[in-house]
Structures are given as structure tokens and as C-alpha cells.
């Protein structure tokens, strides 16, 4: 394993964090009454779009994955379409999971779906960027001894921490404090965002500390 | 012996928990001291002359009587707004039209036309708002405390001084008609009484019509001085329907008419009081302290002018117990000794005397008498009990002596201005209000020592469970050392208690129990520490995997937040779903779901993870999704906690009887019966799948014929119950008779089924074929019916070997003469078949106690536990020869599911959510609250606790059952070559639950471990409740949320622990029966 890999990882992650922070501050220059809590859905969309964009740009610039041999245009287009389908599927999948978890079925469906979108942004989009629409590869990453590179390892960590974040974000909902951020799905989106950011911070550090122990099969 | 010691040990651990709970309860749910002192006419409440020289006149007491007769009408649950006058609606505002509003028009007319004769107050009842507590308060003027709430339906005579006792001791003739509770409270006091049973809340008419029949004749006869009536119809209407039901309007109109009739017959010297004992919530229940429950109508009317001024626009708010001293003084009685109520001052104004001063003086003297009596009570009380705060007491006493001195001064100087008297009145009122506030606060005082002791005992017992369950999982576990310290400690405590008893000390059972618990627990922990604990690092005592520990911690912490307790119906499924997803994810993480090829990178092909995947990914994901769906669907059956602000309970929880529309009713009825049939069919299918249904044993015959019969009985009962109101009149008797007999029949069938199961629990099919070419004894635990002769000849050497070991000598002889081939099927699932059958038999009577649509929840419950067991089994490797373990996550998931089911069957841990109607299932005529009704209501409330506790052994058994499927799958691909050559086909035959029998020692240890783990998880919950209740004992919601939660959790724990022991005992009974069955088999072989 090279230290340069870890460095690269750290910089890309810092860029991701930066994009999230920007998504909080930039819109307030354009719109007077923008705030995370009150115009939550707007912020959600902006955050989701910016994180996706940063991820895509990073992917196009860095190409962390071994690029496939075929590179015809039609192949690329089908690949892209496939990615879109995967993304939508994951949104619907998360939506169903939230409903099963106890989210209301009909009321607030838009809110629930936007939560699903943001969670997909934090988890599915990086997966798509790194591995492409390759479900078996995803499954491999999330199993013991499945990761093969620093990138995959960090993907594993950020995804898990996003899930943990959104899960913890559900805890304040029943409390009777009456705060605006306790409303569905604000605390969960905030939790997911914090979890994602925490994952972005932790993963380079964790990999750095454990670099002696980590031996990826392809290195 | 091992089995007995397992049960003994579990019973002992349960006892430790009980002792801790009892100790805590005795410190937490305190009662107020009841003084037995009585006031009397001869003894004035304090120094100073009595006004109007009361003692001299005949018939007068502390004060001259103003009314010689009283008619007290108690209308149960007469909420304030039921009697509130309806103002003509302000223009622009739409008129509010609710069934209960403005139905008491006669009262309203009286208030408008005779403002000096009639007055309506909004009385504030103190919680608990249960009828008996309120009647106690309405006659003694005290504040019955929370602990009395439990004795509402098994009431006992009042020992404190009260109005009724004073009336009868001064020779008044008290005539009573109405609620039977009065007979329990005041036995033998009434000169003439007519009691009606109060417990049957479905009956709106009997009591009221009974009273009405006798009310006016009694009024017209002159055989009474005080006439008390207690009507129940309004309350029962609330319980049966709710205040918004049209029936309520009918009831209130009837009451209004009744009052009209009374007023017509009133004589000039008679006072009429109409009051409710408590209010009711929007759902028609009561018991808590919400605004609607505590606000009560109190109406006074006198044919003589009584009030100096016209009523205020808005009725005055007064404490409900104000009625006691007011009535006492108006009737010329001494105020009851323990009264802390304050007289309604305006009633004592002198109407005839137009001077304002004499009016104020009259008010002041009444208040002064009242204050003297309260001060005397405080003095006596603080000398008896130390639970009043001294500082406050002193301040109040100072206040009283100042007010008293002022009063005396003004009394002596008749020229004193009216304004000065008004200040005296204000001072006296301030004193009385201060006393009430102090008493309210102090009579909820706790014994911290006992609470801490109870919590410590519970914590230590939890630790013990953890320690021993960990211990039982080790291979070198033996039972001997478990029982010795326990026995020695218990016997020591017995001796101590005996010694104490012989010295004549008063024994407190709670303390003795706690002593015995500590006395046996300490040597045990010491021994454990010395022999085992000190050798290992303490870290190994935390055997739980991290995520489960985290979830358990969240569950523990949730008990400390009132919001989480209130929303536990949503929190428990949340945690359960998290645990399930975690399980699936973990299975995948460990590579048990997918073939290793998929998980490795194709081009590198590294080593496969240990072992082949036991389950396919689709299987596990399907189980998980099914579980999640079941949990979400069950969540539709949701009852609101009374503290949830905006919430409506699911309409699915109400009985079909109340469904409007015949078509909807029929459809729902069909769905319920469908659920019943599906439940039956799935159990039968399960038994058939494992082959146990083929067995000719009586329990299986019962499953085949008895269970459908029970289902039929249940369905018929539902039909009758749902349509009882629509039955033609001539069939009514038949219908009511049948709806009493059917539940009894089902319960009887279930009991006989359980007895059959206990009698012959081994459900196997034995086939004996003579003349096999090679004589040998074969026992195949092959599941499923035998399909061919080849199957019959199937040999399972493992069992054979063990049989040989067990009965070698006999078998040798058998072999020499052997003529028979014996094949036994379904041995592999014999334990779980018994448990599943028992659960089904238990489920039916429990289902009958619930509303019809809960049958869908019961179906979900069985489905859910089936899926969960399968999912759990996927992660548990089958060990051939022990020690067997039940993982923590399995036990925790089981406990979570029990909690979830408690909520989905329509319960909440609050008293107003108790489904009292369960007490009438299969009971022909319930006059009173008996042990049977308590049992029925308890079984209804804790149904999920019972089912899951009894079903707990399935957690241990299920992985062995699933071995069947795994090995069958493995049979298809060619097995291990080397193995196959040695023993073709033989190794593949699953032993399933017989593996447990192969290692009886480890089997017992595993059962002990399972029991301890379950008790630990439940114990942690009760410990959290205890800690929450003690830490948050000054919390605003302690009596609304934490105390009821603790009580429900404590009773639930007791029920669960008993159920657990019964479930484990059932498995042991099966084990014993299997042993004797083997023995018998060998004996028949010998012949
Ligand atoms: Zn009542
Ligand atoms: Zn009632």
C-alpha cells in the first residue's frame, strides 16, 4: 500500500466535505429565506446534487477503478443508463425500508422519498462511481475480506457510517422537546449527513493507522 | 436430577427478582397513614366558644344544622361539561353540537330561574380518579393515594372518620340505593339499602332503572333523613361506547328527568346535591389525572334561598373534597376527623340577615371551625407519622394561630368592620389551601432505602444471570456447586426469620424475602467469584457482541425518558427491525449467504471462507423482508397511550360488535375467521412437514380433531358476540347462554389438549416390520412420512450407537433373538412439536379474551416468530456434542418481539388501557370482581408475555430443526467422497433434536443458559424501570408514565418468568417421556 493513495483519499474526502459545506452556505447568497431547517427539501436537493457532482468529477479525474477495456460510446451510454436505474432502484429500496421501519405510508411521502434520495447519494453514488453498476461487486465489498483497495475500504467505512448516522438520527424523533429539527425527516437527513461526513473524516485516518495490518489482495 | 436442579435454579433466580421488585415496590408505592380517630359533637375541634352555642341545642353540634335532610345524588362519571349550561351561541360562531352537551336542561333552567337557590360548581377531583378512591374522598375529605388505585374492585371498609359514619352515629336514617361499592365501604351503616352490582360495565340500564323504581316512593315515604343514590349508567355508557355516542345523550336526559322529579318532591328543609365522582376521557375511561377525568360537576339546590348572590358567569372551580366539611356543617355534624377539605364559604352566608357583617361573620366562623379541625388533624397526624415536612408544618401552624387570634379578636369586638372579617376569611382559606398543598406533596413520599435496596438486589441478580449463563456455556460446567450456596443461604434466611418470629417481632414479608434473597445471593456470588471469576479477566463477563449490547443499552436507556416510554409501541419494533437487518447484514458479512466464489475476486481466487454457506441469500433476505412486513402490518393495530397528545387508536382494536354497517362487519368477520383458519392450517402444515402429525398419539389426534373444533367454537362465539344486539328477542336467551358456554368449551378443550400433551408428549410413529433379513434395531429420526421400503430400512448408526451405549447389555440379548425392525419417525422434531402444540393450545383461549380482529395479530405473531426463528437459526452452527449455546441476539430479539406483541394486541402500560371486557368472556353473571375476572383480565393483558415465555425453548431447538433442510439440500450434490465411500448415505441423515438427547448434560445446561439469558434481558428491563422510577420520582409524569410502566413491567416479568419455567418444564417432560419411550422400546425388543 502506498501512502500516496491515502493522501489522495484524504484530499478527495476533504473535497466532498467541502461540497457539503458549500451546499449549506452558497444558496443563502441567492435566496434570502434559505435555511436548512425551514427550506429543508431545497437544501436536500442542493446537497444531493453537489455531492453527486463532486463524486462524478472525482471519478472522472482520478479513475480509481481499473478502467474497463471496452470504451465505445454505446457501452458508456448503457453504463450510464444502468447507473441511473441503479440509483433510482436504490432510492425506492430505501423508501420501502423507511416505510417498513415505521415511516408513514402516504402522508409525507415526498419527505420520505427525499430522505431516500439523500441516503442513496451518500451510499449508492460512491458505489456506482467506484464499482459501476455491478451489484456483485457491491456485495463483495460489504463482506469480510472483500475489499481490495484503499478506495473500497473507505467506501465501506463511509457507507456504514452513513447508515449508522441515519439510524441514530431517528432517535430524537419521539422526544417531546418540540424542536424544529425533530420533524420527519430532518433529524434523519442531518444524521445521515453527519454520518457521511464522519465517515469521510474517519476512513483516511483509520486506514492510515491500520496501514500495517491492512493487506489488500491485489497489492 | 439435573433437570430438577435447572428448574430449581431458575425458580430461585426468579425469586431473587421478585424479592427485589417487592422491596422496591414497598418503598415506591407508599400509602398514607390512615388515622382511626373520630370527631364527635361533644368534643369541639379546638378551644374557643362554638358559634351559636352549638352544644346546648338539641340536634345541633359544632354548628347549628341548617338542613335536616339531604338528598345526595352521585351520578358516576358526571363530567363537568355534561352538566354545563349551554349558552346560546354567539352570532357568527357555529353552535357546538355534541351528544353530551346541553342535555341537562332542567339544571340549566333551575340555575337561571332561581339563582339564589341553585349553584353549579366545577369540582376538581384528585387523582386517582377511580370510583372507590373518589367515594372515599367524598366521604372522608382526605386524599386517597395511588396505591389504593389497585384495590378499586376489591374494596374494603373505610376505617377513617367519614360523613356516613357521623350521620349514623348521630342517629340519622341513611337510605342508600345504587352502586354496590358503597356496601363494601360502609358495611351495615345504612338504615335501608338497595345495592346493585357495579362491575358489569356493559349494562347501562339495570342499576339506573332499579334505582328509579324505588327512588320516588322512598322520597315520598318519610323514613329517611339522608337519601343517597349512586347512578352508574353514565359511567357505563362511557366505558361501553364513549361520551360521543348517542346513548350518552339518552342517559343524560334520563338523569335530568330524574333530578326534575326529585326537585318536585323536595321539602323546604332538604338540600339536594348532585355530583359526579370523576370525569371521563374522550374514550370514556378514567383513572388518571387528565383535565377531563378530574373535572366534575357539583350542583347544589335548596328550596330555600341559600346563596347571597347570583352565580358568576363561569362556574367557580373548587376542590371536590370541599363538599365534605360543607355538608357536615350544614347538616349539623362534626367535620370528619381526617378531612382536609375547605368549606364552601358562600353557603354559610346569612340570607335573612341583610347585614353584610353577619354574613361575613357566619362565613368566618364556619371556616374557623374547619381550620381548627384541620389543624387538630395535622397535629395528630404529625405525631403518628413522620411523613409531613416539618418546616412547612411549622409555617402553617403559625399561619393558623395568627388567623385564629384575629378571628377571636373580631368575634369579641362586635363593632369590627366587615372588611376585617374578610381578611380573616382570606387568612383561614390560605391556611387550608396550604395544608392541602402540603398533604398532596407529602403523601407521595418514598422510602429511599428500600428503593435503593430493591434496585441493588435486581442489579445483582442480573449480574448473577450473566455470570451463570456464561458459565453454563463452558464445557466443564456442572450443576453441583449451583445449588449448595443457594440452599444454605435460603435455609439461613429461614432460620433468621424463624428466630425473629419467635422473638415476637412484627414480620414484614417483604423484608424477610429480601433478607432471604440477599442471604442466598451473597454466598453464591462469593463462591462464584472464588472458584471461577477470579481466574478470568472480568472482560470475559461481557459475552454479548457489540451491536446487541448497544441495542440493549438503547432499550435500557429508553425507559428513562417519558417520551420513549409513551412511544414504546413504536420504539420496540424499531429496535427489532434494526436487529433483524443487522442479523441479515452480519450473515452476509460473514459470507454465509453467498457462495464464496461470488465474494472473492474472480481473477485472484483466494481461499474460501470457513465452511460452505448454510443458507442461500434469497432465503435469508426473504425471511428478513417477511419479518419486516409482518412487524409493520402488526403495527397497524395501535392503541394510543393516554399521554400522546394528538393520536387516534386504530379502529381495528374495537370489537366487531361496534362496527357500523352490516357489510363491513361481515367482511371483517370473514377476515377474522380466515386468520383463524390460516393459523390452524399453518400449525397443521408445520406438524405435517415434520411428520409429527402422522403419529397416532393422543395429542396429535387432538391436533387433528380438537383444534378445528376449537376454531369452530371461537368463530361461532365471535359471530354471536358481534351480532348479539341484532338477535331477535326470543333468541336472546339462547344467544347469551351460548356466548357464555362457547368460551368455556374452548378453554376446556384447550386444557384437555394440554393435559393430553403432558400425558403423552412423545409424538412419533413407530413402525415395526417383522422378518427383516438382518435383525437389528433401527431408530430413524427421519422426518416426513416413509415413502418406500428403502426408507424403512434406513439405518441411522448414530442413534443406534447411542442406543447401544445406553442399553448395551439388553441390546446384546435382543440382537441374538432379534426378529423385529423398528423404525421411529419424527423423533427429530419431538421437542419442538410439543412446544408448538402447547403454544397453539394456549393461543386459542388467549385469543378469545381479545377483540375479534386481534386474531390477525395472532396470525402475524405466529408467522413472525416462525420467520425469526428461521432467520436466527441461519446464524447458529450446529454443534454435534455440545456445549450448546443460544446466542444473545436471539434471546434479545425474542424479548423485543414479546414487547412488540404486547402493544400490537392493543395494550399500553396504563391503567385506562386495561381491557376490562375480558373479565366477561365466558362468565355468565359477574356480580363482583373475583379472582376469576382478575385472572381473565391478566391473561388478556399479558398474553404476549405468556406466549413468548412458554415458546422460549424454541430458540434452542430451532437450529436443530433447520439442520433437516440444510442436510437435505446437501444430499443432492455428491457429498464428500471419502465419507460417502465409508458409509454411503448414512452420514447424511439428520439427527436434528436427537443431538440434544445425545448430550443430556449439555442439554440441561443449555436450557439453564437459555432461561437465564431470557431472565437477564427481562431483568434489565425491570431494572431500568426501577431506576427510572426512583431517579425521576419527582418528575411531572411519574404517576402517569413511570409508575404504571413499572407496575406493568413488574407483573409482566412475573408472568414471563412463570411461563418460562413452564416452557422449560414442558421440554423436560418431553425429554423424560422420550427416555422412558426408549426404555419401553428396548423392553419390547427383549420379549
Ligand atoms: Zn366512578
Ligand atoms: Zn367507570
PDB file of C-alpha atoms in Angstrom, chain B residues 57 77 135 198 305 324 328 345 354 370 390 431 600 646 725 729 732 739 841 868 870 879 903 945 955:
ATOM      1  CA  UNK B  57     -79.350  22.907  71.348  1.00  0.00           C
ATOM      2  CA  UNK B  77     -68.581   9.951  35.857  1.00  0.00           C
ATOM      3  CA  UNK B 135     -66.117   7.796  47.119  1.00  0.00           C
ATOM      4  CA  UNK B 198     -71.294  -2.255  39.527  1.00  0.00           C
ATOM      5  CA  UNK B 305     -82.633  30.636  49.268  1.00  0.00           C
ATOM      6  CA  UNK B 324     -67.363  17.042  52.957  1.00  0.00           C
ATOM      7  CA  UNK B 328     -71.077  18.206  57.649  1.00  0.00           C
ATOM      8  CA  UNK B 345     -67.859  29.733  52.333  1.00  0.00           C
ATOM      9  CA  UNK B 354     -79.222  41.571  55.217  1.00  0.00           C
ATOM     10  CA  UNK B 370     -62.979  23.903  59.583  1.00  0.00           C
ATOM     11  CA  UNK B 390     -41.674  19.873  59.435  1.00  0.00           C
ATOM     12  CA  UNK B 431     -54.127  28.113  55.734  1.00  0.00           C
ATOM     13  CA  UNK B 600     -13.865 -13.391  -3.964  1.00  0.00           C
ATOM     14  CA  UNK B 646     -52.694  14.032  19.048  1.00  0.00           C
ATOM     15  CA  UNK B 725     -77.549  -6.780  19.634  1.00  0.00           C
ATOM     16  CA  UNK B 729     -85.735 -11.117  21.211  1.00  0.00           C
ATOM     17  CA  UNK B 732     -81.690 -13.559  23.125  1.00  0.00           C
ATOM     18  CA  UNK B 739     -71.867 -16.903  24.229  1.00  0.00           C
ATOM     19  CA  UNK B 841     -53.439 -24.608  22.541  1.00  0.00           C
ATOM     20  CA  UNK B 868     -37.496 -15.001  13.188  1.00  0.00           C
ATOM     21  CA  UNK B 870     -35.605 -19.458  10.903  1.00  0.00           C
ATOM     22  CA  UNK B 879     -22.578 -28.411  17.330  1.00  0.00           C
ATOM     23  CA  UNK B 903     -48.518  -3.365  22.022  1.00  0.00           C
ATOM     24  CA  UNK B 945     -45.674 -12.364  27.706  1.00  0.00           C
ATOM     25  CA  UNK B 955     -34.834 -20.671  20.434  1.00  0.00           C
TER      26      UNK B 955
END
